[in-house]
GROMACS .gro file of N, CA and C in nm:
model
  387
    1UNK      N    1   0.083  -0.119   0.000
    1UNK     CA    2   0.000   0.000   0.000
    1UNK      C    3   0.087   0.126   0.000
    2UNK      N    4   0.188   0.125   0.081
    2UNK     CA    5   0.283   0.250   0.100
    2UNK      C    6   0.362   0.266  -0.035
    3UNK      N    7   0.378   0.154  -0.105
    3UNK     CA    8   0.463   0.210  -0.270
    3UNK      C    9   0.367   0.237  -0.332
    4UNK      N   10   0.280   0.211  -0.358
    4UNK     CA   11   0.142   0.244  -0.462
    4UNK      C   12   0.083   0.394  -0.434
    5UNK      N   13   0.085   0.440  -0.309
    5UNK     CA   14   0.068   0.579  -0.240
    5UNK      C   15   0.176   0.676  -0.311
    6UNK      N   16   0.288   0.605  -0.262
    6UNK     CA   17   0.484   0.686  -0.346
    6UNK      C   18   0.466   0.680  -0.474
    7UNK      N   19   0.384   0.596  -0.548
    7UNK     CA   20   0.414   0.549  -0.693
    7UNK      C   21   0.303   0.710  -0.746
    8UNK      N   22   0.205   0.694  -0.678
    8UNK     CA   23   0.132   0.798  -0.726
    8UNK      C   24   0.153   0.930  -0.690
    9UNK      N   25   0.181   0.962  -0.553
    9UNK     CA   26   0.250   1.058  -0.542
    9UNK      C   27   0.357   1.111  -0.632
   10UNK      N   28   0.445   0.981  -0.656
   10UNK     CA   29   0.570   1.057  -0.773
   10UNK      C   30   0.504   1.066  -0.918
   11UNK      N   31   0.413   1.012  -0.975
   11UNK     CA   32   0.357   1.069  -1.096
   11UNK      C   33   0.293   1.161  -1.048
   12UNK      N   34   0.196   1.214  -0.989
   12UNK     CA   35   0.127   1.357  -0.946
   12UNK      C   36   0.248   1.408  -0.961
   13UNK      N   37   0.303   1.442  -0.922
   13UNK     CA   38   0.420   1.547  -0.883
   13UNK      C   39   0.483   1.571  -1.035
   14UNK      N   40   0.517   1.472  -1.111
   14UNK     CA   41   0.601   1.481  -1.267
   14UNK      C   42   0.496   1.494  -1.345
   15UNK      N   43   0.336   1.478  -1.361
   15UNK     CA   44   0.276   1.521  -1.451
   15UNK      C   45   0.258   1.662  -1.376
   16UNK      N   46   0.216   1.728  -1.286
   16UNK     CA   47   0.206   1.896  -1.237
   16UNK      C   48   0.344   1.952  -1.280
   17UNK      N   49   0.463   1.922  -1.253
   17UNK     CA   50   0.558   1.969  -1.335
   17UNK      C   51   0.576   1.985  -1.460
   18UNK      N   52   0.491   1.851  -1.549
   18UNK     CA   53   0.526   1.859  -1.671
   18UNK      C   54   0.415   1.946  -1.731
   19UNK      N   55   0.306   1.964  -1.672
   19UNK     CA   56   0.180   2.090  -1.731
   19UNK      C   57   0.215   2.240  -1.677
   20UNK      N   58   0.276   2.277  -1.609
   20UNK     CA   59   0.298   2.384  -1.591
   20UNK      C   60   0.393   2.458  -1.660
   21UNK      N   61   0.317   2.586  -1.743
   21UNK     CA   62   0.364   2.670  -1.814
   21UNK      C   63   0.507   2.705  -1.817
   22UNK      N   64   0.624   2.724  -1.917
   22UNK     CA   65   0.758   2.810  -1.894
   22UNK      C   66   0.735   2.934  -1.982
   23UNK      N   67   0.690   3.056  -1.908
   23UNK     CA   68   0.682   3.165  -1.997
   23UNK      C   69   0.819   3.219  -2.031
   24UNK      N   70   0.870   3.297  -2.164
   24UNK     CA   71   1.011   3.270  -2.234
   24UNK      C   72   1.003   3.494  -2.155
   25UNK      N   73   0.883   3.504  -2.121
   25UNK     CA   74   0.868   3.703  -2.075
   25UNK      C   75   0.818   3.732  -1.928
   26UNK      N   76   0.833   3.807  -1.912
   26UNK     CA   77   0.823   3.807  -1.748
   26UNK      C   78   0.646   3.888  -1.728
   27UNK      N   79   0.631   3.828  -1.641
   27UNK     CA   80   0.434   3.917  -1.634
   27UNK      C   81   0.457   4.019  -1.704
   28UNK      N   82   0.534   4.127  -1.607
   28UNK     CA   83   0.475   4.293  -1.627
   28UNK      C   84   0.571   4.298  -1.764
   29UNK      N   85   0.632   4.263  -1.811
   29UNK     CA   86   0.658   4.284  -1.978
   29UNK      C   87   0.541   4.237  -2.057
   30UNK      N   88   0.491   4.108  -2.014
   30UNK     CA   89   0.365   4.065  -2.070
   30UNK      C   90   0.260   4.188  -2.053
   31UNK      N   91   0.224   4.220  -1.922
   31UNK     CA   92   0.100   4.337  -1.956
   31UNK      C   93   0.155   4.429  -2.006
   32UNK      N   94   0.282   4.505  -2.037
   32UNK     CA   95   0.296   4.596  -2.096
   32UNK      C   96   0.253   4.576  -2.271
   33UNK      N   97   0.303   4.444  -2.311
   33UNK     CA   98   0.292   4.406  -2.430
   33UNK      C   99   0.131   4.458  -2.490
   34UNK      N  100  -0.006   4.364  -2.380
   34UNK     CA  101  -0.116   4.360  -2.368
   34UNK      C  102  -0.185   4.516  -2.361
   35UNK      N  103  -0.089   4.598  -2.307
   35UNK     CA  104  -0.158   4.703  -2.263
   35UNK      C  105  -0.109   4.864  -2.410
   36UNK      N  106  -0.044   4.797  -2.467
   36UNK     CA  107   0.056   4.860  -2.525
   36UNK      C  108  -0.023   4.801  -2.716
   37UNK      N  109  -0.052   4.700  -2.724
   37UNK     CA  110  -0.071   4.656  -2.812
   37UNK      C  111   0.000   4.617  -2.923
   38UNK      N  112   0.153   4.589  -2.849
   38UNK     CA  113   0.290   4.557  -2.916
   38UNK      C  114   0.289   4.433  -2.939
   39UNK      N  115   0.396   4.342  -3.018
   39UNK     CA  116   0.404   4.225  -2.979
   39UNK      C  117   0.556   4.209  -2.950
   40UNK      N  118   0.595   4.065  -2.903
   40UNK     CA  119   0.785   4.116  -2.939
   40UNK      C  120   0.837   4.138  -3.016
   41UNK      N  121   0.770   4.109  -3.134
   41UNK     CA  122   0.878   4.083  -3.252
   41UNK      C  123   0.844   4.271  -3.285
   42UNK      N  124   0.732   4.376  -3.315
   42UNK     CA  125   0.786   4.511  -3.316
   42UNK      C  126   0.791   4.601  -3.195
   43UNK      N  127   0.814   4.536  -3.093
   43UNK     CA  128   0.843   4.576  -2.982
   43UNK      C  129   0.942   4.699  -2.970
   44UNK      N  130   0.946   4.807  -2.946
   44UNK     CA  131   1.090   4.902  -2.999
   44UNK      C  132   1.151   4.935  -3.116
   45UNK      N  133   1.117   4.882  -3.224
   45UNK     CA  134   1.084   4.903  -3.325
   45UNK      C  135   1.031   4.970  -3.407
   46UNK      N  136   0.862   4.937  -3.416
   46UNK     CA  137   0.764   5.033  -3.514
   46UNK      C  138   0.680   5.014  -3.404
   47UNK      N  139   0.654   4.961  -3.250
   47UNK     CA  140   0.592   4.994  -3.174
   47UNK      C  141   0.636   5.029  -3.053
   48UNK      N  142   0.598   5.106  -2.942
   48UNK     CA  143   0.640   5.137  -2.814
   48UNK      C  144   0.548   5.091  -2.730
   49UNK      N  145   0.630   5.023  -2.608
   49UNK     CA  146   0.555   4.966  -2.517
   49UNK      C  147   0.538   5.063  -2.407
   50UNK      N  148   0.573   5.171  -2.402
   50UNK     CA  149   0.546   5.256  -2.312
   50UNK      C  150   0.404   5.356  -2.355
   51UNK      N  151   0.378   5.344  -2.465
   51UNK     CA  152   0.258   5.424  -2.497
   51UNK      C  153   0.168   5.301  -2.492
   52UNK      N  154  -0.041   5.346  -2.503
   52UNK     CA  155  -0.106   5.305  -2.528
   52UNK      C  156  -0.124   5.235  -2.639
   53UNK      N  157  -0.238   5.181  -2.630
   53UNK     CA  158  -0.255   5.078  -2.802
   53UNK      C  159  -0.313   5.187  -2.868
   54UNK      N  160  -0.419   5.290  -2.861
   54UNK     CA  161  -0.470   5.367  -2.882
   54UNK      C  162  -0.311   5.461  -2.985
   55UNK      N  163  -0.250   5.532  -2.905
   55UNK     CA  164  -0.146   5.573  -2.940
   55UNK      C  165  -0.058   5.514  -3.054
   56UNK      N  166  -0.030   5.356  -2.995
   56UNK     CA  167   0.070   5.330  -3.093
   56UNK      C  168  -0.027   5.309  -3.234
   57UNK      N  169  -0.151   5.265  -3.228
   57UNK     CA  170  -0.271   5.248  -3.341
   57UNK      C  171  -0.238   5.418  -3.399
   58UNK      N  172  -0.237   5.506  -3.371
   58UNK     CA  173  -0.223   5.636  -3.403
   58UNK      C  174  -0.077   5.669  -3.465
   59UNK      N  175   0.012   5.588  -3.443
   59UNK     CA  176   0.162   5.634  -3.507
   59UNK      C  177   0.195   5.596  -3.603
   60UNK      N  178   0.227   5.665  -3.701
   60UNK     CA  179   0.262   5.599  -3.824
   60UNK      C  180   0.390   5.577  -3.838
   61UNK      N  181   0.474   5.443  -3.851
   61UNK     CA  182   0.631   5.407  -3.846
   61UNK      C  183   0.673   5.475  -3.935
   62UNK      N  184   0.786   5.527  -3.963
   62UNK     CA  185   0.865   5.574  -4.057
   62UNK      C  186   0.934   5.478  -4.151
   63UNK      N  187   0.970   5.503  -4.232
   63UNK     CA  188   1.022   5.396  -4.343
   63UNK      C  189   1.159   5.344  -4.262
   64UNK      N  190   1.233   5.435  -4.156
   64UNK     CA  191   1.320   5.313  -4.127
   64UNK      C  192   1.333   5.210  -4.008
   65UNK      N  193   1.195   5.273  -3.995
   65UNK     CA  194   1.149   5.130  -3.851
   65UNK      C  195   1.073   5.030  -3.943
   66UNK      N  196   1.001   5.115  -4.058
   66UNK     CA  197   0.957   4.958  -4.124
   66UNK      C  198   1.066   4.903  -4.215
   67UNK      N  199   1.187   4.958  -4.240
   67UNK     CA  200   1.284   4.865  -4.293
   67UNK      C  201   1.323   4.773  -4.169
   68UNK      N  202   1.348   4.823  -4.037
   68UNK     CA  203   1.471   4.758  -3.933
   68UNK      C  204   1.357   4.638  -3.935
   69UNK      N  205   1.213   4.665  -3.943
   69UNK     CA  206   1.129   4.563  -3.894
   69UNK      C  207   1.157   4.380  -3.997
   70UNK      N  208   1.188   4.482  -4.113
   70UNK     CA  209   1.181   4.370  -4.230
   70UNK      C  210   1.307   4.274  -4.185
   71UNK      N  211   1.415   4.373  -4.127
   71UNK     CA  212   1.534   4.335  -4.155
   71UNK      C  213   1.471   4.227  -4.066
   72UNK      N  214   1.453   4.291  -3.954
   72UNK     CA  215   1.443   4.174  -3.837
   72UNK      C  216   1.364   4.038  -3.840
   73UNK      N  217   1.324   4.056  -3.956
   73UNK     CA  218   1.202   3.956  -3.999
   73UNK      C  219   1.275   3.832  -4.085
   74UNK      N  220   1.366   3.875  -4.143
   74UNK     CA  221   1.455   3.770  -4.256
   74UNK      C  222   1.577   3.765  -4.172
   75UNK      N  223   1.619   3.860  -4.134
   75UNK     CA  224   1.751   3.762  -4.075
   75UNK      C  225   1.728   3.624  -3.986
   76UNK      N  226   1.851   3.553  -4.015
   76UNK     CA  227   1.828   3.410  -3.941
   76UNK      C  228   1.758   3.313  -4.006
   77UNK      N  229   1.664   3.349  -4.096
   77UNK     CA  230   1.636   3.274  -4.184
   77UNK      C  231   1.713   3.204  -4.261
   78UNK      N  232   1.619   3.096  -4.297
   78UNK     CA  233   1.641   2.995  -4.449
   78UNK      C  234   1.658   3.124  -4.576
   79UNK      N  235   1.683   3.081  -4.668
   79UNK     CA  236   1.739   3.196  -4.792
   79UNK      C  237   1.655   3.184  -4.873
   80UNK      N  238   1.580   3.057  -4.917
   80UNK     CA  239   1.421   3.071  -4.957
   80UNK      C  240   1.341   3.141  -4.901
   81UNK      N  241   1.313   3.155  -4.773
   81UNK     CA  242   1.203   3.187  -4.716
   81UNK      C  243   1.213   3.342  -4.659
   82UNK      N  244   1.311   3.324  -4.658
   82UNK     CA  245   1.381   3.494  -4.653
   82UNK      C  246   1.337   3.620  -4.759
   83UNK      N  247   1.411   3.526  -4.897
   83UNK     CA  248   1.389   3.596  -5.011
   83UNK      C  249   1.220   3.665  -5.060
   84UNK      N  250   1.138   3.535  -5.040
   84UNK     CA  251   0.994   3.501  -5.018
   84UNK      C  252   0.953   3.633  -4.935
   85UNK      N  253   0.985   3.667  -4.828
   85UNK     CA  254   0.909   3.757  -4.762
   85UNK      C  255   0.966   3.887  -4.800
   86UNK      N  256   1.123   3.935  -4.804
   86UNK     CA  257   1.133   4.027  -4.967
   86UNK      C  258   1.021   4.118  -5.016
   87UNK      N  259   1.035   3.972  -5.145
   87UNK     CA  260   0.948   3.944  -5.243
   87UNK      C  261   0.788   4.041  -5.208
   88UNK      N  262   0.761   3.978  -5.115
   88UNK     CA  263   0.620   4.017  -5.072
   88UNK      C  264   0.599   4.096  -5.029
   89UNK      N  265   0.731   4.195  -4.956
   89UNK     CA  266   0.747   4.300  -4.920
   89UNK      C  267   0.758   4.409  -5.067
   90UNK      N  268   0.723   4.373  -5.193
   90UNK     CA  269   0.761   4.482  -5.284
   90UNK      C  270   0.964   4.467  -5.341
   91UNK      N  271   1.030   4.414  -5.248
   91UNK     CA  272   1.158   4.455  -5.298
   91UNK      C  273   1.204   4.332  -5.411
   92UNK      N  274   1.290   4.368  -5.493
   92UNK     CA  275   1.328   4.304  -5.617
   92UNK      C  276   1.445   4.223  -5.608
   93UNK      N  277   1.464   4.140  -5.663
   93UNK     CA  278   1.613   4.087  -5.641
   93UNK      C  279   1.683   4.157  -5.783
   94UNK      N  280   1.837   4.203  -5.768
   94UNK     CA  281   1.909   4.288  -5.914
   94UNK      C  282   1.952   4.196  -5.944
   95UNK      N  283   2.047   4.204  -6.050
   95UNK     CA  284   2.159   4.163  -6.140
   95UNK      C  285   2.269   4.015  -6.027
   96UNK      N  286   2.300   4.146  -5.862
   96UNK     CA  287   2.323   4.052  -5.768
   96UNK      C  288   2.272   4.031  -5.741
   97UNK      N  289   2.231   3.842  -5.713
   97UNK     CA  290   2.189   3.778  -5.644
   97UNK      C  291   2.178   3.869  -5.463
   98UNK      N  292   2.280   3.964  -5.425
   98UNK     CA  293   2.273   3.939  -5.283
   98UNK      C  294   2.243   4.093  -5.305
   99UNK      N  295   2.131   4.174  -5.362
   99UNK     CA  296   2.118   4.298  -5.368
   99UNK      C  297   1.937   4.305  -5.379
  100UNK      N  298   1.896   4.351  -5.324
  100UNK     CA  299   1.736   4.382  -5.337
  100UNK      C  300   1.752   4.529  -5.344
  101UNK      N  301   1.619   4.576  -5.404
  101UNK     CA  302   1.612   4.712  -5.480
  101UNK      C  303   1.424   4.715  -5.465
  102UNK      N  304   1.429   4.856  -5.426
  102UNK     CA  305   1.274   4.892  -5.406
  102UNK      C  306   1.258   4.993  -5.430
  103UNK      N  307   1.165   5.004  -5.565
  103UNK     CA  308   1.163   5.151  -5.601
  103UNK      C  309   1.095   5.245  -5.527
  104UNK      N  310   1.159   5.327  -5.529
  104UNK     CA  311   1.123   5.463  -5.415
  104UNK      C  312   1.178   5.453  -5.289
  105UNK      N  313   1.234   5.369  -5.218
  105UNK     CA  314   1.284   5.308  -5.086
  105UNK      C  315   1.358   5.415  -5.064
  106UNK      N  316   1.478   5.413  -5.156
  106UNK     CA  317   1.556   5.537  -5.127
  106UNK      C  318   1.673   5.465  -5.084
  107UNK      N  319   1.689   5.347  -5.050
  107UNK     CA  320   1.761   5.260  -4.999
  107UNK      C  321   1.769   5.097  -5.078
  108UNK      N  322   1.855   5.059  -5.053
  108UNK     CA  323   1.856   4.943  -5.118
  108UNK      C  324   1.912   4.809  -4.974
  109UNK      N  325   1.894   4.719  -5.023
  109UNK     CA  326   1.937   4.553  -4.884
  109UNK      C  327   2.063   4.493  -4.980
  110UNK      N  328   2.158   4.496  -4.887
  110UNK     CA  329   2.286   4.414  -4.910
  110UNK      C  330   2.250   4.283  -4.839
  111UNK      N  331   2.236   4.175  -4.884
  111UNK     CA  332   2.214   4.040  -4.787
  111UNK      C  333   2.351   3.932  -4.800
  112UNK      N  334   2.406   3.939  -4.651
  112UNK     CA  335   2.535   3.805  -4.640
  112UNK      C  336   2.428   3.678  -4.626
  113UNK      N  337   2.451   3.588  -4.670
  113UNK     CA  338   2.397   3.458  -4.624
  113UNK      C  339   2.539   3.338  -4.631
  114UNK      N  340   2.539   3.256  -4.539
  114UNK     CA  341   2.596   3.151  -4.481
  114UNK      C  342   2.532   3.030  -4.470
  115UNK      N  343   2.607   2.940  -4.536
  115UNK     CA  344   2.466   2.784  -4.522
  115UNK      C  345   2.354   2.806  -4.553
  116UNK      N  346   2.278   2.864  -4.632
  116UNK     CA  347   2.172   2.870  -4.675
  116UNK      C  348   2.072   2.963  -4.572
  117UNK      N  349   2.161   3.034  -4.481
  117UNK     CA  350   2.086   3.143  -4.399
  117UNK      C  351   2.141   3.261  -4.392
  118UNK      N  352   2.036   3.331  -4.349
  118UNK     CA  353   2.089   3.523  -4.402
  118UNK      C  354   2.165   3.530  -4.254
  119UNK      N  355   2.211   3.584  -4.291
  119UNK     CA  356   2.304   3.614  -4.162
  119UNK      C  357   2.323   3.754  -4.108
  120UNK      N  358   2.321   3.841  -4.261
  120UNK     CA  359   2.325   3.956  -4.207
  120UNK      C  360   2.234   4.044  -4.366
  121UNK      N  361   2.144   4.195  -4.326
  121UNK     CA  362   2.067   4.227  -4.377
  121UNK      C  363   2.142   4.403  -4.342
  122UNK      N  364   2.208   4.448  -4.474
  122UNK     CA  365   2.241   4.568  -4.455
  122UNK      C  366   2.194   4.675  -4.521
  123UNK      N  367   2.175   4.805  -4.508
  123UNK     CA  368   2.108   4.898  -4.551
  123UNK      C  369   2.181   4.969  -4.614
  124UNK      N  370   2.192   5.015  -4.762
  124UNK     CA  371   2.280   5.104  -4.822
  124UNK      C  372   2.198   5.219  -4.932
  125UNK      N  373   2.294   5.300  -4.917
  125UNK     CA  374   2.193   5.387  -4.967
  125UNK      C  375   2.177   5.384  -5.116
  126UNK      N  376   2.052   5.418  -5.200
  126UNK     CA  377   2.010   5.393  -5.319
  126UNK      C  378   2.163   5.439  -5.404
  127UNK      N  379   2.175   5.342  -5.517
  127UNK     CA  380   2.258   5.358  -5.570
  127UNK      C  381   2.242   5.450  -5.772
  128UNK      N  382   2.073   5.404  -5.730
  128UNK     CA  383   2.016   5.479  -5.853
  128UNK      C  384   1.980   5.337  -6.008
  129UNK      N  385   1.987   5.224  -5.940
  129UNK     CA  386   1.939   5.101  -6.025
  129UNK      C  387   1.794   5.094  -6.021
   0.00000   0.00000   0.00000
């Protein structure tokens, strides 16, 4: 009777461990997120967690928070899937393979990739292509 009591006791105990949540953000970053209407990924970015949702709904990003946003969006990526969101973003691939071009941007993307991932996403200024 006393191991069958231990036996269950030690599964209670490793399934309550194994259902309980690991949040990767801490609460009050979480309600700021919630309260703010940010998420992480444009967190500081093209949104501020110190203003309202109201507010940040009211701000219009500037073209180089919605570039840093893009950047931040393809780096680390696969080089397909990278290119792909680009793509969908309006920007072109040139002549180089590792050059995107967007008319009117004003700017153009230098992309390093390594193993088939971007590694790095640089901003240069329009060159007039």
């Amino acid at each position: 009777m006393k191991t069958k009591i231990s036996t269950a006791l030690v599964l209670l105990l490793m399934s309550s461990a194994a259902s309980t949540s690991a949040y990767a953000i801490s609460h009050n970053y979480r309600a700021q997120l919630e309260r703010s209407g940010c998420t992480e990924v444009n967190a500081g970015v093209t949104c501020d967690i110190n203003k309202t949702r109201a507010q940040n709904a009211a701000h219009t990003p500037t073209k180089a928070q919605q570039l840093q946003a893009l950047i931040y969006r393809v780096e680390g990526m696969p080089v397909d899937i990278a290119y792909g969101r680009l793509r969908a973003a309006g920007w072109k691939q040139s002549a180089d393979p590792t050059l995107f071009i967007k008319p009117g941007e004003g700017a153009s993307l230098r992309i390093t990739r390594e193993d088939n991932r971007i590694t790095k996403v640089a901003i240069q200024p329009d060159d007039g292509e």
